[in-house]
Coordinates of C-alpha atoms in Angstrom, one line a residue:
Chain A
X8 CA 33.6 -19.7 13.0
X9 CA 37.3 -19.8 12.2
X10 CA 39.8 -18.4 14.8
X11 CA 41.4 -15.2 13.6
X12 CA 45.0 -15.9 12.7
X13 CA 47.2 -13.7 14.9
X14 CA 44.5 -13.3 17.5
X15 CA 43.5 -9.9 18.7
X16 CA 46.8 -8.3 17.7
X17 CA 46.1 -8.9 14.0
X18 CA 45.3 -5.9 11.9
X19 CA 41.8 -6.0 10.5
X20 CA 41.3 -5.2 6.8
X21 CA 41.5 -3.5 4.4
X22 CA 38.3 -4.5 2.6
X23 CA 38.8 -6.8 -0.4
X24 CA 39.1 -4.6 -3.5
X25 CA 36.1 -6.1 -5.3
X26 CA 33.7 -5.7 -2.4
X27 CA 30.9 -3.1 -3.0
X28 CA 29.7 -1.2 0.1
X29 CA 26.5 0.7 0.5
X30 CA 24.8 2.2 3.6
X31 CA 21.1 1.7 4.0
X32 CA 19.7 3.9 6.9
X33 CA 23.0 3.6 8.8
X34 CA 23.4 -0.2 8.2
X35 CA 26.3 -1.3 6.0
X36 CA 25.3 -3.7 3.1
X37 CA 28.2 -5.6 1.4
X38 CA 28.2 -7.3 -1.9
X39 CA 31.0 -9.4 -3.3
X40 CA 30.6 -9.8 -7.1
X41 CA 33.0 -12.7 -7.3
X42 CA 31.1 -14.9 -4.9
X43 CA 27.8 -13.0 -5.4
X44 CA 27.5 -13.0 -1.6
X45 CA 25.4 -10.2 0.1
X46 CA 25.5 -9.3 3.8
X47 CA 23.5 -6.8 5.7
X48 CA 25.4 -5.8 8.9
X49 CA 23.7 -4.7 12.1
X50 CA 24.7 -1.5 13.8
X51 CA 27.6 -3.0 15.8
X52 CA 29.0 -5.0 12.8
X53 CA 28.7 -1.9 10.7
X54 CA 30.9 0.0 13.2
X55 CA 33.5 -2.8 13.1
X56 CA 33.4 -2.7 9.3
X57 CA 34.0 1.0 9.2
X58 CA 37.1 0.5 11.3
X59 CA 38.4 -2.4 9.2
X60 CA 40.7 -0.4 7.0
X61 CA 43.9 -2.2 7.9
X62 CA 44.9 0.4 10.5
X63 CA 43.6 -1.2 13.7
X64 CA 43.9 -4.5 15.5
X65 CA 41.0 -6.3 17.0
X66 CA 42.1 -5.1 20.4
X67 CA 42.2 -1.5 19.2
X68 CA 38.8 -1.8 17.5
X69 CA 37.4 -3.2 20.8
X70 CA 38.8 -0.3 22.8
X71 CA 37.5 2.3 20.3
X72 CA 34.0 0.7 20.3
X73 CA 34.0 0.2 24.1
X74 CA 34.7 3.8 24.6
X75 CA 31.9 4.8 22.2
X76 CA 29.4 2.4 23.7
X77 CA 30.4 3.1 27.3
X78 CA 31.4 -0.5 28.1
X79 CA 34.6 -2.5 28.8
X80 CA 36.9 -3.6 25.9
X81 CA 37.0 -7.1 27.4
X82 CA 33.3 -7.5 27.2
X83 CA 33.1 -6.4 23.5
X84 CA 36.3 -8.1 22.2
X85 CA 34.8 -11.6 21.7
X86 CA 32.0 -10.1 19.5
X87 CA 34.5 -8.0 17.5
X88 CA 36.6 -11.1 17.0
X89 CA 33.6 -13.1 15.9
X90 CA 32.4 -10.6 13.3
X91 CA 35.9 -10.1 11.9
X92 CA 36.1 -13.9 11.5
X93 CA 32.8 -13.8 9.6
X94 CA 34.1 -11.0 7.4
X95 CA 37.2 -13.2 6.6
X96 CA 35.2 -16.3 6.0
X97 CA 32.9 -14.4 3.6
X98 CA 35.9 -13.0 1.7
X99 CA 35.0 -9.4 2.4
X100 CA 38.4 -8.6 3.8
X101 CA 41.6 -8.6 1.7
X102 CA 43.9 -11.6 2.2
X103 CA 47.5 -11.0 3.1
Chain B
X11 CA 21.9 -25.9 -50.1
X12 CA 19.1 -28.5 -50.4
X13 CA 16.7 -29.0 -47.6
X14 CA 16.3 -32.7 -47.3
X15 CA 13.5 -32.8 -44.8
X16 CA 11.4 -30.2 -43.1
X17 CA 11.9 -30.1 -39.3
X18 CA 8.7 -31.5 -37.6
X19 CA 6.9 -30.1 -34.7
X20 CA 5.8 -32.2 -31.7
X21 CA 2.2 -31.8 -32.9
X22 CA 0.9 -31.3 -36.4
X23 CA -1.7 -28.6 -36.4
X24 CA -2.7 -29.5 -40.0
X25 CA -5.4 -27.5 -41.5
X26 CA -6.7 -25.9 -38.2
X27 CA -7.8 -22.4 -39.0
X28 CA -6.5 -20.0 -36.3
X29 CA -9.1 -17.2 -36.2
X30 CA -7.6 -15.6 -33.1
X31 CA -4.2 -14.0 -33.3
X32 CA -3.4 -11.8 -30.3
X33 CA 0.0 -10.1 -30.0
X34 CA 1.2 -8.3 -27.0
X35 CA 4.5 -6.9 -25.7
X36 CA 5.0 -8.0 -22.1
X37 CA 8.0 -6.8 -20.1
X38 CA 9.9 -6.2 -23.3
X39 CA 9.2 -9.6 -24.9
X40 CA 6.7 -10.1 -27.7
X41 CA 4.1 -12.8 -27.2
X42 CA 1.5 -14.3 -29.6
X43 CA -1.6 -16.2 -28.7
X44 CA -3.4 -18.1 -31.5
X45 CA -6.6 -20.1 -31.2
X46 CA -9.4 -21.5 -33.2
X47 CA -11.9 -20.6 -30.5
X48 CA -13.4 -17.0 -30.9
X49 CA -14.9 -16.9 -27.4
X50 CA -11.5 -17.8 -25.9
X51 CA -9.9 -15.1 -28.1
X52 CA -12.3 -12.5 -26.7
X53 CA -11.3 -13.5 -23.1
X54 CA -7.6 -13.4 -24.0
X55 CA -8.0 -9.9 -25.4
X56 CA -9.8 -8.9 -22.2
X57 CA -7.1 -10.5 -19.9
X58 CA -4.2 -8.9 -21.7
X59 CA -5.8 -5.6 -22.5
X60 CA -3.4 -3.7 -20.1
X61 CA -0.4 -4.7 -22.2
X62 CA 0.8 -2.9 -25.3
X63 CA -0.4 -4.5 -28.5
X64 CA 2.3 -5.2 -31.1
X65 CA 2.4 -6.3 -34.7
X66 CA 5.8 -7.9 -34.3
X67 CA 6.3 -11.6 -34.8
X68 CA 6.9 -13.5 -31.6
X69 CA 9.6 -16.1 -31.3
X70 CA 8.3 -19.6 -31.6
X71 CA 9.0 -20.2 -28.0
X72 CA 6.8 -17.2 -27.1
X73 CA 3.9 -18.3 -29.4
X74 CA 1.2 -20.1 -27.6
X75 CA -1.6 -21.9 -29.4
X76 CA -4.9 -23.3 -28.0
X77 CA -6.5 -25.6 -30.6
X78 CA -9.3 -28.1 -30.7
X79 CA -8.2 -31.6 -31.8
X80 CA -10.3 -34.3 -33.5
X81 CA -10.5 -36.3 -30.3
X82 CA -12.5 -33.4 -28.8
X83 CA -9.8 -32.1 -26.5
X84 CA -8.3 -28.6 -26.5
X85 CA -4.5 -28.5 -26.3
X86 CA -2.2 -25.7 -25.2
X87 CA 0.9 -25.7 -27.3
X88 CA 4.0 -23.7 -26.9
X89 CA 6.7 -23.8 -29.6
X90 CA 4.5 -26.6 -31.1
X91 CA 4.9 -28.8 -28.0
X92 CA 2.1 -29.7 -25.7
X93 CA 2.1 -27.9 -22.4
X94 CA -1.2 -29.2 -21.1
X95 CA -4.4 -30.9 -22.3
X96 CA -7.8 -30.3 -20.9
X97 CA -11.5 -30.2 -22.0
X98 CA -13.1 -26.8 -22.7
X99 CA -10.7 -24.2 -24.1
X100 CA -11.5 -21.7 -21.4
X101 CA -10.1 -24.1 -18.8
X102 CA -6.7 -23.7 -20.5
X103 CA -6.6 -20.0 -19.7
X104 CA -4.8 -20.3 -16.3
X105 CA -2.1 -22.5 -17.9
X106 CA -1.8 -19.9 -20.7
X107 CA -1.4 -17.0 -18.3
X108 CA 1.1 -19.1 -16.2
X109 CA 3.2 -20.0 -19.2
X110 CA 3.4 -16.4 -20.4
X111 CA 4.1 -15.2 -16.8
X112 CA 6.9 -17.6 -16.2
X113 CA 8.9 -16.6 -19.3
X114 CA 8.0 -12.9 -19.1
X115 CA 9.6 -12.4 -15.7
X116 CA 12.6 -14.6 -16.4
X117 CA 13.3 -12.9 -19.8
X118 CA 12.7 -9.4 -18.5
X119 CA 15.7 -7.2 -19.0
X120 CA 14.7 -5.3 -15.8
X121 CA 15.1 -6.5 -12.3
X122 CA 12.0 -8.5 -11.4
X123 CA 11.2 -9.4 -7.8
X124 CA 8.4 -11.7 -6.6
X125 CA 5.9 -9.3 -5.1
X126 CA 2.4 -7.9 -5.3
X127 CA 2.4 -4.1 -6.0
X128 CA -0.4 -1.6 -5.6
X129 CA -0.7 2.2 -5.5
X130 CA -3.0 4.6 -3.7
X131 CA -2.6 8.3 -4.2
X132 CA 1.2 9.0 -4.5
X133 CA 2.0 5.8 -2.5
X134 CA 3.3 2.6 -4.1
X135 CA 3.3 -0.4 -1.9
X136 CA 5.1 -3.7 -2.5
X137 CA 4.4 -7.0 -0.8
X138 CA 7.5 -9.1 -1.4
X139 CA 6.7 -12.8 -0.9
X140 CA 7.3 -16.3 -2.2
X141 CA 4.4 -18.2 -3.8
X142 CA 1.7 -19.5 -1.5
X143 CA 1.8 -16.9 1.2
X144 CA -1.3 -15.0 0.2
X145 CA 0.3 -12.2 -1.9
X146 CA -2.2 -12.4 -4.7
X147 CA -5.2 -12.5 -2.3
X148 CA -3.9 -9.5 -0.4
X149 CA -3.3 -7.7 -3.7
X150 CA -6.8 -8.5 -4.9
X151 CA -8.2 -7.3 -1.5
X152 CA -6.4 -4.0 -2.0
X153 CA -7.9 -3.6 -5.5
X154 CA -11.4 -4.2 -4.0
X155 CA -10.6 -1.5 -1.4
X156 CA -9.7 1.4 -3.6
X157 CA -6.0 0.8 -4.6
X158 CA -4.8 0.8 -8.2
X159 CA -3.1 -2.2 -9.7
X160 CA 0.5 -2.7 -10.7
X161 CA 1.1 -6.5 -10.3
X162 CA 0.2 -9.5 -8.3
X163 CA 3.4 -11.2 -9.3
X164 CA 6.5 -9.0 -9.8
X165 CA 7.9 -5.7 -8.7
X166 CA 9.8 -4.8 -11.9
X167 CA 12.3 -2.0 -11.5
X168 CA 14.3 -0.1 -14.1
X169 CA 17.8 1.2 -13.6
X170 CA 16.6 4.3 -11.7
X171 CA 14.4 2.2 -9.4
X172 CA 11.2 3.3 -11.1
X173 CA 8.4 0.7 -11.1
X174 CA 7.4 -0.8 -14.4
X175 CA 3.8 -2.0 -14.3
X176 CA 3.2 -5.7 -14.9
X177 CA -0.6 -5.9 -14.6
X178 CA -1.0 -9.6 -15.4
X179 CA -4.4 -11.2 -14.8
X180 CA -4.7 -12.3 -11.1
X181 CA -5.1 -16.0 -10.7
X182 CA -7.2 -16.6 -7.6
X183 CA -7.5 -19.9 -5.8
X184 CA -10.8 -21.3 -4.6
X185 CA -9.9 -20.2 -1.1
X186 CA -9.1 -16.7 -2.3
X187 CA -12.4 -16.4 -4.2
X188 CA -14.3 -17.6 -1.1
X189 CA -12.4 -15.2 1.2
X190 CA -12.9 -12.2 -1.1
X191 CA -16.5 -13.0 -2.1
X192 CA -15.8 -13.7 -5.7
X193 CA -17.5 -16.4 -7.7
X194 CA -14.9 -19.2 -8.4
X195 CA -14.7 -20.7 -11.9
X196 CA -12.7 -23.7 -11.0
X197 CA -9.4 -24.5 -9.3
X198 CA -8.1 -21.1 -10.5
X199 CA -10.1 -18.0 -11.4
X200 CA -8.6 -15.4 -13.6
X201 CA -9.6 -11.8 -12.9
X202 CA -8.4 -8.4 -14.1
X203 CA -8.1 -5.2 -12.2
X204 CA -11.3 -4.0 -13.9
X205 CA -13.2 -7.1 -12.8
X206 CA -12.3 -6.0 -9.2
X207 CA -13.4 -2.4 -9.8
X208 CA -9.9 -1.1 -9.9
X209 CA -7.7 0.6 -12.5
X210 CA -4.2 -0.2 -13.7
X211 CA -1.7 2.4 -12.5
X212 CA -0.1 4.3 -15.3
X213 CA 3.4 5.9 -15.6
X214 CA 6.5 5.5 -13.5
X215 CA 6.2 5.2 -9.7
X216 CA 8.8 4.9 -7.0
X217 CA 8.2 2.3 -4.3
X218 CA 7.3 4.2 -1.1
X219 CA 6.5 1.3 1.2
X220 CA 7.7 -2.3 1.4
X221 CA 5.3 -4.4 3.4
X222 CA 6.4 -7.9 4.6
X223 CA 3.0 -9.4 5.3
X224 CA 2.2 -12.3 7.6
X225 CA -1.2 -13.9 7.5
X226 CA -2.8 -15.9 10.3
X227 CA -2.7 -13.4 13.2
X228 CA -5.6 -12.4 15.4
X229 CA -5.7 -8.8 14.2
X230 CA -4.1 -6.2 12.0
X231 CA -0.8 -4.6 13.1
X232 CA 1.8 -2.6 11.2
X233 CA 5.3 -2.4 12.8
X234 CA 8.2 -0.5 11.2
X235 CA 11.3 -2.6 10.3
X236 CA 14.9 -1.5 9.7
X237 CA 15.3 -0.4 6.1
X238 CA 18.3 -2.6 5.6
X239 CA 16.2 -5.7 6.1
X240 CA 14.6 -5.0 2.7
X241 CA 17.9 -5.8 0.9
X242 CA 18.1 -9.5 1.5
X243 CA 14.3 -9.8 1.1
X244 CA 14.3 -8.2 -2.3
X245 CA 17.4 -10.0 -3.6
X246 CA 16.2 -13.3 -2.2
X247 CA 12.9 -13.0 -4.1
X248 CA 14.4 -11.8 -7.4
X249 CA 13.6 -13.8 -10.5
X250 CA 16.5 -12.7 -12.6
X251 CA 19.2 -11.0 -10.3
X252 CA 21.7 -13.5 -11.7
X253 CA 21.8 -11.7 -15.0
X254 CA 23.6 -8.7 -13.5
X255 CA 24.1 -9.2 -9.7
X256 CA 25.9 -5.9 -9.2
X257 CA 23.1 -4.0 -10.8
X258 CA 20.5 -5.9 -8.7
X259 CA 22.4 -5.1 -5.5
X260 CA 22.5 -1.4 -6.4
X261 CA 18.8 -1.2 -7.3
X262 CA 17.8 -3.2 -4.1
X263 CA 19.9 -1.0 -1.8
X264 CA 18.6 2.2 -3.6
X265 CA 15.0 1.0 -3.1
X266 CA 15.7 0.0 0.5
X267 CA 17.2 3.5 1.3
X268 CA 14.2 5.4 -0.1
X269 CA 11.3 3.4 1.2
X270 CA 9.5 2.8 4.5
X271 CA 9.6 -0.8 5.5
X272 CA 6.9 -2.5 7.5
X273 CA 5.9 -5.9 9.0
X274 CA 2.1 -6.4 8.6
X275 CA 0.4 -9.0 10.7
X276 CA -3.1 -9.6 9.6
X277 CA -6.2 -11.8 10.1
X278 CA -8.1 -11.3 6.9
X279 CA -7.0 -9.9 3.5
X280 CA -9.9 -7.5 3.2
X281 CA -9.4 -6.1 6.7
X282 CA -5.7 -5.8 6.0
X283 CA -6.4 -3.9 2.8
X284 CA -8.6 -1.4 4.6
X285 CA -6.1 -1.1 7.4
X286 CA -3.3 -0.4 5.0
X287 CA -5.4 2.2 3.1
X288 CA -6.1 4.0 6.4
X289 CA -2.5 3.7 7.8
X290 CA -0.4 4.2 4.6
X291 CA -2.7 6.0 2.3
X292 CA -2.7 9.7 1.5
X293 CA -3.5 12.0 4.3
X294 CA -2.1 10.1 7.2
X295 CA 1.2 8.8 5.7
X296 CA 3.1 12.0 6.6
X297 CA 2.5 11.5 10.3
X298 CA 3.9 7.9 10.1
X299 CA 7.3 8.8 8.7
X300 CA 10.0 6.6 10.2

């Protein structure tokens, strides 16, 4: 896993323009036609993806999800950072 | 333009009279089977009876010939090149079916996914699986248990996600025959749906259930899986998704959204077939909606 440049204050997203997004029973499925990569996201990763529109930082996403899940932002932030790193590595998020 | 020399084939069939000339359209491709053996011709007609007959000429690459040669062997030739050599012509049938199957799914213009597919009532059940995991045996067990046949090889889906029947002959191993109580004819035994007392499903169906089956458990158990798990399973087992990956992704996600998805653990194919019929068949399916 690559460290996220800019750490938790980096804004996440928006999605790369070529990425196709479909929901299957609440889980987000992503397809990148340039790399032909497919990813099926679990419920938490799907929630992170839905917030990855370029508006929020990793810290802000962690706070929003922690509030929704009834947990502490500090306990969820490492997982959010990890999944954002995977999105970047897979090319699903637009590069600055 | 002068033709200096006629191009030569790998084998010269000379004056062999081909009394059998079977032509069928399979998944949109025309195939032609020629032979000098009338008994074999009758069996070929029987095995491919579920496919549309055509009068079109097949490409040389899709023309398969089984011919007796002076040395007493029969040879299976495709595009004039030898595919395999064996003794009696009937022993070449598994190679004939395998040769046609391999090219038919690869050349299909529709998305083809490695899976067995059966129907019962309004329910269409797919068993996606790689080779060697018991998919054909489980499909055959279902046909012996009251299901109708769509394929033991490929779930073929058109743009709208409707299933296109691909009722190729089932090739059963010795173990499969023994397990199902069918007389084996050699290393591989070819049977049709009719041989197993089943019919071929007609018309377009939508997949209602995707069953990821696991053989080797002490009993039969059906557990619901998240629908999204179907997407990587279907795409990972597709024969020809590379032709149009975006279309394949769309069809796979459409199918995943509209089906129930199960993990089946089972101990015996026939017990599993009966269990599926009782659990997923008409009459009880509505109570199992997930």
